PDB file of C-alpha atoms in Angstrom:
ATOM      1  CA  UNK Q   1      11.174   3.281   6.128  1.00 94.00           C
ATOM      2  CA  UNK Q   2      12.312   2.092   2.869  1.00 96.00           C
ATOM      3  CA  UNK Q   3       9.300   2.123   0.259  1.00 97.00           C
ATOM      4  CA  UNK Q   4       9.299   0.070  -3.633  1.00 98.00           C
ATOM      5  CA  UNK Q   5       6.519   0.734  -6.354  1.00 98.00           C
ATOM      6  CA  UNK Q   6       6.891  -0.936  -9.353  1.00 97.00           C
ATOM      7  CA  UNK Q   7       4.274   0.732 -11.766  1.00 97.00           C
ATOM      8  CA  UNK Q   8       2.364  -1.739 -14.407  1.00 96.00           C
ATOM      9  CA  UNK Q   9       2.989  -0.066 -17.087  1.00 93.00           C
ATOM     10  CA  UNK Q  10       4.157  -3.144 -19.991  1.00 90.00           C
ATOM     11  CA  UNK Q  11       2.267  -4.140 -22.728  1.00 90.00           C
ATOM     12  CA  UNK Q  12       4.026  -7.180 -22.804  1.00 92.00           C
ATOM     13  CA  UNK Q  13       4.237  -8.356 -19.523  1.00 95.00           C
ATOM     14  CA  UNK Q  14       2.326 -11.941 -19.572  1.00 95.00           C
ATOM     15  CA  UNK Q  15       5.622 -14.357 -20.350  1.00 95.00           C
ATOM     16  CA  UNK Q  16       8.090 -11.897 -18.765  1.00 95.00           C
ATOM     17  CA  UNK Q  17       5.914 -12.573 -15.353  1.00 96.00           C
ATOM     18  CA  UNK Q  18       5.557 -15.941 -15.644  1.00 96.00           C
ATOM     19  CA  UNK Q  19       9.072 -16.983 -15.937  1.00 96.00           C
ATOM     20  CA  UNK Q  20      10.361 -14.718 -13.208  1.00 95.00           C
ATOM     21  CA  UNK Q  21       7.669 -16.062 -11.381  1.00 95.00           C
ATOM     22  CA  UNK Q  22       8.893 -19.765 -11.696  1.00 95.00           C
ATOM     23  CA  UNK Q  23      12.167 -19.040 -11.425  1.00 94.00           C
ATOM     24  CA  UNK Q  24      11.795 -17.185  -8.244  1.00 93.00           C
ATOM     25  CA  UNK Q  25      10.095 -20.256  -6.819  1.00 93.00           C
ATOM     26  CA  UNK Q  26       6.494 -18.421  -6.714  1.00 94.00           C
ATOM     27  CA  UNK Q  27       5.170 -20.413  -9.036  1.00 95.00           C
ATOM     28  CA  UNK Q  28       5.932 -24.407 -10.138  1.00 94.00           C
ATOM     29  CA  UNK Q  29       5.736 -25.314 -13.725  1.00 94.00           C
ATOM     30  CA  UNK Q  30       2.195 -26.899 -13.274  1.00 95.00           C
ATOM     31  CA  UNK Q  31       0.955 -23.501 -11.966  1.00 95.00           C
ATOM     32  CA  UNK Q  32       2.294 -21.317 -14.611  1.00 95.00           C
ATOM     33  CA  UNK Q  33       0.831 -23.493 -17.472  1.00 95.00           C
ATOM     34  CA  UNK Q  34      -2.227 -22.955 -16.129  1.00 95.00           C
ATOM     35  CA  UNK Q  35      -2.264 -19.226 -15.844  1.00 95.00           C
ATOM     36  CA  UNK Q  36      -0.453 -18.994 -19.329  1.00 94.00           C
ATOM     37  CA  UNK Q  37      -3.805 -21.226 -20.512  1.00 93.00           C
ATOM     38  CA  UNK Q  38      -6.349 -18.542 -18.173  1.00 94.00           C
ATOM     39  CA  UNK Q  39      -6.490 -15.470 -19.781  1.00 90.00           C
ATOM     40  CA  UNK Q  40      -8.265 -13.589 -16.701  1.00 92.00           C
ATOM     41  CA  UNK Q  41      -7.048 -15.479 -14.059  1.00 94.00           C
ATOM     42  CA  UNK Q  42      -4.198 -14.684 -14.919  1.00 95.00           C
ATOM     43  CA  UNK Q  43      -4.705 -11.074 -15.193  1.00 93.00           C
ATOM     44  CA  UNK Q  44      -5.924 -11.359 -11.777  1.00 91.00           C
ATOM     45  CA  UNK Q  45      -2.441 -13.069 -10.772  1.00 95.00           C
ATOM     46  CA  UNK Q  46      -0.569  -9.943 -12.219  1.00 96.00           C
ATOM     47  CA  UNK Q  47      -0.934  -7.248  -9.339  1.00 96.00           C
ATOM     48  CA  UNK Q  48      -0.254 -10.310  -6.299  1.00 96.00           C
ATOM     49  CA  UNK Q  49       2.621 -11.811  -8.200  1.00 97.00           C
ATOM     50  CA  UNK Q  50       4.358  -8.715  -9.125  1.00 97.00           C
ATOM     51  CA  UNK Q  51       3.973  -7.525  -5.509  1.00 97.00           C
ATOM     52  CA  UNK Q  52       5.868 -10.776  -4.369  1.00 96.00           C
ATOM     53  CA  UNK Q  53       8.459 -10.350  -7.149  1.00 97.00           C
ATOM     54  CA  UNK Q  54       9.026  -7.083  -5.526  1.00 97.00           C
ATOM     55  CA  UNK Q  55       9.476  -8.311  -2.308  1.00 97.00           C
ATOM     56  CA  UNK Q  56      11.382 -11.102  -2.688  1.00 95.00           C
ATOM     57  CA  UNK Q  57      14.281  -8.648  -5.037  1.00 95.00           C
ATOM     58  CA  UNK Q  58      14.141  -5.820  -2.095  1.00 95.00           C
ATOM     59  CA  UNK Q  59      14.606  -9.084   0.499  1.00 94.00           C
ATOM     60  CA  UNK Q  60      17.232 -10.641  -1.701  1.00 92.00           C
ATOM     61  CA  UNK Q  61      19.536  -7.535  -2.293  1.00 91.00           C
ATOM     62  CA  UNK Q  62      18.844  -6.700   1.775  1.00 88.00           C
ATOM     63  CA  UNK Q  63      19.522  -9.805   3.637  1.00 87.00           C
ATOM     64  CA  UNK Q  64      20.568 -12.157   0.583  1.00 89.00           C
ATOM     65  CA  UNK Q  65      17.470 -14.412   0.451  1.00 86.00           C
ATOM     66  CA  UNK Q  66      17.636 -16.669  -2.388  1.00 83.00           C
ATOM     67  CA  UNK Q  67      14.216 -18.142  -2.016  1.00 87.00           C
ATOM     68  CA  UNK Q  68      10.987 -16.514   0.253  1.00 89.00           C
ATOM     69  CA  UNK Q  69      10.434 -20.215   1.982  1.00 90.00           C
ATOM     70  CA  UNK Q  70      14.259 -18.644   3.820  1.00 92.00           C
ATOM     71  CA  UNK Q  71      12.028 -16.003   5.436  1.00 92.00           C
ATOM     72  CA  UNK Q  72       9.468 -18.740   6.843  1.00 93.00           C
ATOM     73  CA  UNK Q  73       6.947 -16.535   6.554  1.00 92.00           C
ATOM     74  CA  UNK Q  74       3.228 -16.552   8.972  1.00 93.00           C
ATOM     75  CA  UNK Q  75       0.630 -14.513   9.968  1.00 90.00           C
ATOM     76  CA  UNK Q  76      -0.624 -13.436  12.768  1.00 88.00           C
ATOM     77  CA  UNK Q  77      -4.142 -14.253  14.181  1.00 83.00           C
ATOM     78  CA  UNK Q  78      -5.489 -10.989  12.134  1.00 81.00           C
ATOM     79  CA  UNK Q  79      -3.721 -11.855   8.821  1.00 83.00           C
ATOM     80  CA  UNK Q  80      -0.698  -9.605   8.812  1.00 87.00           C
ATOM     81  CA  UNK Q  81       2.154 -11.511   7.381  1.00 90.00           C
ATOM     82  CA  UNK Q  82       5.563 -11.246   9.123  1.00 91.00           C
ATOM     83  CA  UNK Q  83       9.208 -13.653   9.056  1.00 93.00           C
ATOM     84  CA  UNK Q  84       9.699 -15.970  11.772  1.00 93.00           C
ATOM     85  CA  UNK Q  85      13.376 -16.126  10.433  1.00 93.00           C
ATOM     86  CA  UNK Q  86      13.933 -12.477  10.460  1.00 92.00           C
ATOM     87  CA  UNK Q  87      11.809 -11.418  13.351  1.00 90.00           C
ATOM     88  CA  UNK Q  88      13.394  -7.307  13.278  1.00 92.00           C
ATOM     89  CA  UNK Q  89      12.148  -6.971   9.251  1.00 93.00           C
ATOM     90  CA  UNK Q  90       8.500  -5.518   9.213  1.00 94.00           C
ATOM     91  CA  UNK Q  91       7.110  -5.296   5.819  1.00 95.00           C
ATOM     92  CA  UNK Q  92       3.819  -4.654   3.895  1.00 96.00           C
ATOM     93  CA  UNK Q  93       2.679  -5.358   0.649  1.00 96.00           C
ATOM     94  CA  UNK Q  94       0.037  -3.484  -1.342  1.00 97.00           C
ATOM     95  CA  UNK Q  95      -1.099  -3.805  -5.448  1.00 96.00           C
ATOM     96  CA  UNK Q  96      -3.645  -2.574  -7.673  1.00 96.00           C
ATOM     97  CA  UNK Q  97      -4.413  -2.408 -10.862  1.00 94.00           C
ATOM     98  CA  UNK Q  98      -1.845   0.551 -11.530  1.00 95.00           C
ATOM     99  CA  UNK Q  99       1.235  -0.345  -9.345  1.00 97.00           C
ATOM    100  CA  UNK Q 100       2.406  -2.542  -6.798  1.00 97.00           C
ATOM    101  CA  UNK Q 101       4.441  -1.284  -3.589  1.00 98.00           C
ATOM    102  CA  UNK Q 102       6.366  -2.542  -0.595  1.00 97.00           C
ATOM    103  CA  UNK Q 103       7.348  -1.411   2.153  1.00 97.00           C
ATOM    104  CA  UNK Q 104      10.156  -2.527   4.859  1.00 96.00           C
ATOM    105  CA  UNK Q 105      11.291  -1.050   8.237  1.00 94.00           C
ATOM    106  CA  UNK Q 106      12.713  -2.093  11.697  1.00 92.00           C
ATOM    107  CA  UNK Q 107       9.494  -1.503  13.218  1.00 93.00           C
ATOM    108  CA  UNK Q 108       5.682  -2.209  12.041  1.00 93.00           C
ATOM    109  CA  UNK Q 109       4.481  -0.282   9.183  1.00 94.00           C
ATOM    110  CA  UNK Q 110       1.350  -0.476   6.943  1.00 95.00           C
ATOM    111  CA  UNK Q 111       0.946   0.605   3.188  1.00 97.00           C
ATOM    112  CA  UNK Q 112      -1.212   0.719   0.437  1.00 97.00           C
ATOM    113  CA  UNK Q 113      -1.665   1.818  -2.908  1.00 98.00           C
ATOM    114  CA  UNK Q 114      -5.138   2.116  -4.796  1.00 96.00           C
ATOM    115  CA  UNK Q 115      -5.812   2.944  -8.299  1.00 95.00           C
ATOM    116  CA  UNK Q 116      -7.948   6.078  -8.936  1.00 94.00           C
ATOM    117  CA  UNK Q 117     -11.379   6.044  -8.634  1.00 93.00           C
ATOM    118  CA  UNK Q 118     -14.220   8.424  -8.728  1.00 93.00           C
ATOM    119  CA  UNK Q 119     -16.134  10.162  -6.018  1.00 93.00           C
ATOM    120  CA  UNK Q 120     -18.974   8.317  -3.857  1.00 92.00           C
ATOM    121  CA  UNK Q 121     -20.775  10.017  -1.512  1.00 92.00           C
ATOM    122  CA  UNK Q 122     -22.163   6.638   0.098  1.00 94.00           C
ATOM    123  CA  UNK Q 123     -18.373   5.882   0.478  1.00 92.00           C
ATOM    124  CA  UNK Q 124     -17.497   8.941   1.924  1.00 92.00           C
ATOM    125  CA  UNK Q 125     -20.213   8.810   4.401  1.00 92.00           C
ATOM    126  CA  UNK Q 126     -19.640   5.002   5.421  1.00 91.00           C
ATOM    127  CA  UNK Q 127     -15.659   5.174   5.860  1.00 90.00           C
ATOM    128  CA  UNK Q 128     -15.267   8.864   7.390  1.00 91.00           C
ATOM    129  CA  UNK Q 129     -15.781   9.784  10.898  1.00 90.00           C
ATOM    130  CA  UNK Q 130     -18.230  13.089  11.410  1.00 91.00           C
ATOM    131  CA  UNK Q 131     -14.409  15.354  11.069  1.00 90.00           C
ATOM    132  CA  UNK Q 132     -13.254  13.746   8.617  1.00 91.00           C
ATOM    133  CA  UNK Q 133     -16.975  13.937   7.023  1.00 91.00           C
ATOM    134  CA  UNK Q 134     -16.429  17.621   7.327  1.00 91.00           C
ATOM    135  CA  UNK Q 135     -13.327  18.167   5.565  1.00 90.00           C
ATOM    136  CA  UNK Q 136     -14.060  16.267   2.256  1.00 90.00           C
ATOM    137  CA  UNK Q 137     -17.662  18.389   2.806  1.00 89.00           C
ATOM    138  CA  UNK Q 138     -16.162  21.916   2.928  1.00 87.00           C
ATOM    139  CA  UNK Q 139     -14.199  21.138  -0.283  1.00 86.00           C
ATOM    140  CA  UNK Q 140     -15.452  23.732  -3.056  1.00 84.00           C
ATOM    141  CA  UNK Q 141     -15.341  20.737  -6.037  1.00 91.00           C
ATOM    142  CA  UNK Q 142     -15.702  17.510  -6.808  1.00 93.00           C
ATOM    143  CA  UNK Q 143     -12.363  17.196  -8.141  1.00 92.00           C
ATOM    144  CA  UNK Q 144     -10.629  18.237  -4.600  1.00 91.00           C
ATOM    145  CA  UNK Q 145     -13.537  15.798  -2.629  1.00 91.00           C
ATOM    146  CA  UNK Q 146     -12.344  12.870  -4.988  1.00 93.00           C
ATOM    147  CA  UNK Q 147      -8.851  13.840  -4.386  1.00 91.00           C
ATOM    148  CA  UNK Q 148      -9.589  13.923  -0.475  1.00 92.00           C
ATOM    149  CA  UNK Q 149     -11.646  10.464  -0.363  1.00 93.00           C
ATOM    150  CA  UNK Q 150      -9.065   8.579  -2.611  1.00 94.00           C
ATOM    151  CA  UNK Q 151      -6.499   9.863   0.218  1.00 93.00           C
ATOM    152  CA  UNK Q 152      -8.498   9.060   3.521  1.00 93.00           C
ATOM    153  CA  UNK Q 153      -8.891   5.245   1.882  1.00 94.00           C
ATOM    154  CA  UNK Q 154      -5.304   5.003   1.682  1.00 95.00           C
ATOM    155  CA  UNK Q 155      -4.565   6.433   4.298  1.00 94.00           C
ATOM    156  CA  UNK Q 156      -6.823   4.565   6.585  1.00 93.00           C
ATOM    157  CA  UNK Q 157      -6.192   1.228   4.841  1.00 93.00           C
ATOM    158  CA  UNK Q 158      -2.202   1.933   5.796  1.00 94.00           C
ATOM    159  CA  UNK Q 159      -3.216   2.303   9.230  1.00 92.00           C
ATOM    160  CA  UNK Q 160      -5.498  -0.541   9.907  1.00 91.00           C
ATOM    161  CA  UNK Q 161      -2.915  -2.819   7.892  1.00 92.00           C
ATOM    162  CA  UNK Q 162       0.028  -1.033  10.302  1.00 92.00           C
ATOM    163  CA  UNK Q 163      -1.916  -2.058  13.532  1.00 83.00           C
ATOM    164  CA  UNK Q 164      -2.526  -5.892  12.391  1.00 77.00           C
ATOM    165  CA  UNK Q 165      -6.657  -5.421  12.705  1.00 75.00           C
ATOM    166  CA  UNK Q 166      -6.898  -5.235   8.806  1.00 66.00           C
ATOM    167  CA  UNK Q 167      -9.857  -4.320   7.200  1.00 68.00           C
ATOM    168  CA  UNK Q 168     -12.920  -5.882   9.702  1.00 66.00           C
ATOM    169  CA  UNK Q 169     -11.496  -3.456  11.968  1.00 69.00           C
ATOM    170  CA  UNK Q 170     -13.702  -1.021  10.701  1.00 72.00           C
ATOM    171  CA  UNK Q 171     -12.251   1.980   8.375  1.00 79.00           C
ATOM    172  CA  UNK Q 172     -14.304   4.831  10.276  1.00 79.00           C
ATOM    173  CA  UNK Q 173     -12.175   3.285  13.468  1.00 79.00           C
ATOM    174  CA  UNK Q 174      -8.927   4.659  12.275  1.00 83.00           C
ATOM    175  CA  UNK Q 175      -9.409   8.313  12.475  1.00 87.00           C
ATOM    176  CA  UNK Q 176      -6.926  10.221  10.070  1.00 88.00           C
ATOM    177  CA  UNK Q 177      -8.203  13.809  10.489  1.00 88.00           C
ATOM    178  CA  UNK Q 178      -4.749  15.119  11.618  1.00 84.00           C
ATOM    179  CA  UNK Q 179      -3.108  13.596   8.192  1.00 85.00           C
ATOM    180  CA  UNK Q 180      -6.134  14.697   5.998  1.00 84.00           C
ATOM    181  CA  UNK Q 181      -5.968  18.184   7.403  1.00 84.00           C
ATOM    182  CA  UNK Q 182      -2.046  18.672   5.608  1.00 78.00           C
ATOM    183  CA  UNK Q 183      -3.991  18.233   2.330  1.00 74.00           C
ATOM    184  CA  UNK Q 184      -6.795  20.500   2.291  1.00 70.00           C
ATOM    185  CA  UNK Q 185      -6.854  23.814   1.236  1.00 54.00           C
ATOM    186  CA  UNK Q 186     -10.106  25.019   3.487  1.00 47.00           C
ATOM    187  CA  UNK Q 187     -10.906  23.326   6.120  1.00 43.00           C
ATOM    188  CA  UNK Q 188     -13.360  25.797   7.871  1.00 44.00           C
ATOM    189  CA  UNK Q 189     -12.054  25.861  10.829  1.00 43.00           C
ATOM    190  CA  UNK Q 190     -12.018  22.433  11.482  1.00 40.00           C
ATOM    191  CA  UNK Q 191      -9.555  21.459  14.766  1.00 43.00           C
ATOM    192  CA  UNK Q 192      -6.929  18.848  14.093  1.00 48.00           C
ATOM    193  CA  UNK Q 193      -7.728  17.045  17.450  1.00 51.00           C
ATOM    194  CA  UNK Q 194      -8.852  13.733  16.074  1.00 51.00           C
ATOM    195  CA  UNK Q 195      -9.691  10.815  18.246  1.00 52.00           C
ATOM    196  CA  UNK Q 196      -6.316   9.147  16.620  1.00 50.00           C
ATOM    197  CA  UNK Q 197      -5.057   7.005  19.195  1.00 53.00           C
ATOM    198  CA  UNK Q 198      -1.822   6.766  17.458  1.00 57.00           C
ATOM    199  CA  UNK Q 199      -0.705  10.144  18.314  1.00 61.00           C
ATOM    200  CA  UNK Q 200       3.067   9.175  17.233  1.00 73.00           C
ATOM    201  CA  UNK Q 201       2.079   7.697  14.238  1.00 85.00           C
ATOM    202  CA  UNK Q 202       3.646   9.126  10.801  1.00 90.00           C
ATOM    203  CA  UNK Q 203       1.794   9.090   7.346  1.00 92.00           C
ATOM    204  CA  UNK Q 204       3.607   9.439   4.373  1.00 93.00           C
ATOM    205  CA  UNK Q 205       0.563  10.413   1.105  1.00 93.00           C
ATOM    206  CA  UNK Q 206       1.811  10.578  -2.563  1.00 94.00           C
ATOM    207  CA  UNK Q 207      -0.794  11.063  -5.054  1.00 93.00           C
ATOM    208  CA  UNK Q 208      -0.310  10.901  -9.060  1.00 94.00           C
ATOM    209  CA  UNK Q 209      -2.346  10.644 -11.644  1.00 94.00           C
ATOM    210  CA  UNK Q 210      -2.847   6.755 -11.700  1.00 95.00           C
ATOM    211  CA  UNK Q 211      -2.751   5.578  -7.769  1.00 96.00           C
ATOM    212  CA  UNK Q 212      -2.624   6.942  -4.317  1.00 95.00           C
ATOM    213  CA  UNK Q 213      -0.155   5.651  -1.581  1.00 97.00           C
ATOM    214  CA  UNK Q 214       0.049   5.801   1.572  1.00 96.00           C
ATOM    215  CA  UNK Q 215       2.116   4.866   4.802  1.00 96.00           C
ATOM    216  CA  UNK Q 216       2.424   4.398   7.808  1.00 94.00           C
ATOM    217  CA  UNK Q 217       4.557   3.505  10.966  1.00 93.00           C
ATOM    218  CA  UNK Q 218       5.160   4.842  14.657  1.00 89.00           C
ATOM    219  CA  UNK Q 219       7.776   6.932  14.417  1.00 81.00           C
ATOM    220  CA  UNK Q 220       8.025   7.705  18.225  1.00 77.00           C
ATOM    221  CA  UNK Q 221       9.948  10.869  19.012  1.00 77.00           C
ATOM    222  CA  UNK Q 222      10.586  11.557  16.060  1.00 82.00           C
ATOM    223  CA  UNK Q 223       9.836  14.578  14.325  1.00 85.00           C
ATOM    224  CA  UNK Q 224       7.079  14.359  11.500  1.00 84.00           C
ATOM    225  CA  UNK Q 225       9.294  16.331   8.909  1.00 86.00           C
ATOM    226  CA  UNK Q 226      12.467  14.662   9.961  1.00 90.00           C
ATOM    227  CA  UNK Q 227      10.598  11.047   9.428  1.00 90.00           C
ATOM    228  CA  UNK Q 228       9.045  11.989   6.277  1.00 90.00           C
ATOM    229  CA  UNK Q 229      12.893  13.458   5.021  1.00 92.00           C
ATOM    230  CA  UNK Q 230      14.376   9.875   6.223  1.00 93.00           C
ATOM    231  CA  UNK Q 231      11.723   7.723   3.979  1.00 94.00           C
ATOM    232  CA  UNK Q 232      13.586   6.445   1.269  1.00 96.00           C
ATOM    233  CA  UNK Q 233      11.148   5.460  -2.246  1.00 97.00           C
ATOM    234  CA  UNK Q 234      12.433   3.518  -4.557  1.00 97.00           C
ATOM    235  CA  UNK Q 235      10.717   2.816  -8.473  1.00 97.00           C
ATOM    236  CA  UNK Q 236      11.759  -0.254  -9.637  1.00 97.00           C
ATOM    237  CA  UNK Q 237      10.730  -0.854 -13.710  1.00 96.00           C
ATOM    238  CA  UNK Q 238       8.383  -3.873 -14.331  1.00 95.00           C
ATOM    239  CA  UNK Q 239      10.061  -5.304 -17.314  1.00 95.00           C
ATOM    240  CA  UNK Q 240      13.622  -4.659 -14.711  1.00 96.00           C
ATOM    241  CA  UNK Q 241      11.482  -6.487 -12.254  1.00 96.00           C
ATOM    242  CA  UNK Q 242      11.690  -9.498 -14.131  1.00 95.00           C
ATOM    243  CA  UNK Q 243      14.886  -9.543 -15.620  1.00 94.00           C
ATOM    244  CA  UNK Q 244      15.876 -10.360 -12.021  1.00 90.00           C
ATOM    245  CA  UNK Q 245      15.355 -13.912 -12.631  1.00 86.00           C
ATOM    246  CA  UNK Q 246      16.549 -14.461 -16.294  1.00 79.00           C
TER     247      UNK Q 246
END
């Protein structure tokens, strides 16, 4: 699995965007006068269009598409989007507020990236299944819970975006206790026998300061640590984003 962030960290990212934007074909002239004129829509616009900037360089340098239209892109019935042109790439897009990230492989993967946020226990109790519930429970401080929920949405988002079902799937469907269980200090006990049925299934979890990401793909026979050595992540700068197009 090859994984891209591009963090949104520039102050002066508004014009920057909006060129590479038209000049990558995301936008028409029309369109970006509009935004330039919208002051909060397009903020709104940043995340999504940065994600497909990203995309569309990773695509280009990989299989030299000029333009995304050359991946003829769809969805399935659930919303997942996927290239009728290039029916062995499998990608996934995820943005936030903090950072945008791809992520590309031969076979289906899911990722996502959320900006931090604090604890909620109505959260907790309304995405977790009763092991899950547990582990984010036996945690001694709110610091470490916060840490554990902001993983476990991630984490389940990945896998419920890997699997096509999105989000009406239900995020208390897609049992993570096994993956959850590698980040907890103390988990009383508690048996890493989920109710996953995924068992192949490989999660990559990087937290920092600003976002948590997570992925996702079936890995098969492969060995967790092996997969996890293999995944290749890649920063690319915002203001570098852009320049693409100039």
């Amino acid at each position: 699995m090859n994984i891209y962030i591009c963090e949104l960290k520039e102050q002066e990212w508004k014009s920057p965007l909006l060129r590479a934007a038209m000049r990558s074909g995301l936008l028409d002239s029309s369109e970006a006068e509009a935004l330039a004129q919208n002051e909060k829509k397009l903020q709104n616009q940043r995340e999504h269009l940065t994600a497909w900037l990203l995309f569309q360089r990773v695509t280009g340098e990989m299989y030299g598409i000029q333009t995304l239209s050359e991946l003829s892109l769809a969805k399935t019935e659930q919303g997942k989007p996927y290239s009728r042109a290039y029916p062995g790439l499998h990608f996934n897009l995820s943005h936030c507020r903090a950072a945008c990230a791809c992520a590309l492989d031969t076979i289906p993967a899911g990722i996502d990236i959320e900006r931090r946020f604090p604890y909620k226990e109505s959260l907790m109790r309304r995405i977790c299944t009763e092991k899950e519930r547990r582990i984010v429970e036996s945690c001694e401080s709110l610091p470490e819970r916060e840490r554990l929920l902001q993983a476990l949405w991630s984490m389940k988002e990945s896998v419920v975006k890997w699997n096509g079902r999105g989000m009406g799937y239900g995020m208390e469907r897609a049992d993570c206790t096994r993956w959850l269980l590698r980040y907890v200090k103390n988990a009383g006990g508690i048996s890493d026998k989920s109710e996953d049925r995924n068992p192949e299934l490989c999660m990559l979890l990087r937290q920092t300061p600003e976002y948590t990401l997570a992925a996702c793909t079936a890995a098969g026979k492969v060995a967790f640590g092996d997969w996890l050595e293999a995944v290749q992540i890649t920063k690319i700068g915002e203001e570098e984003l852009c320049a693409s197009w100039l």
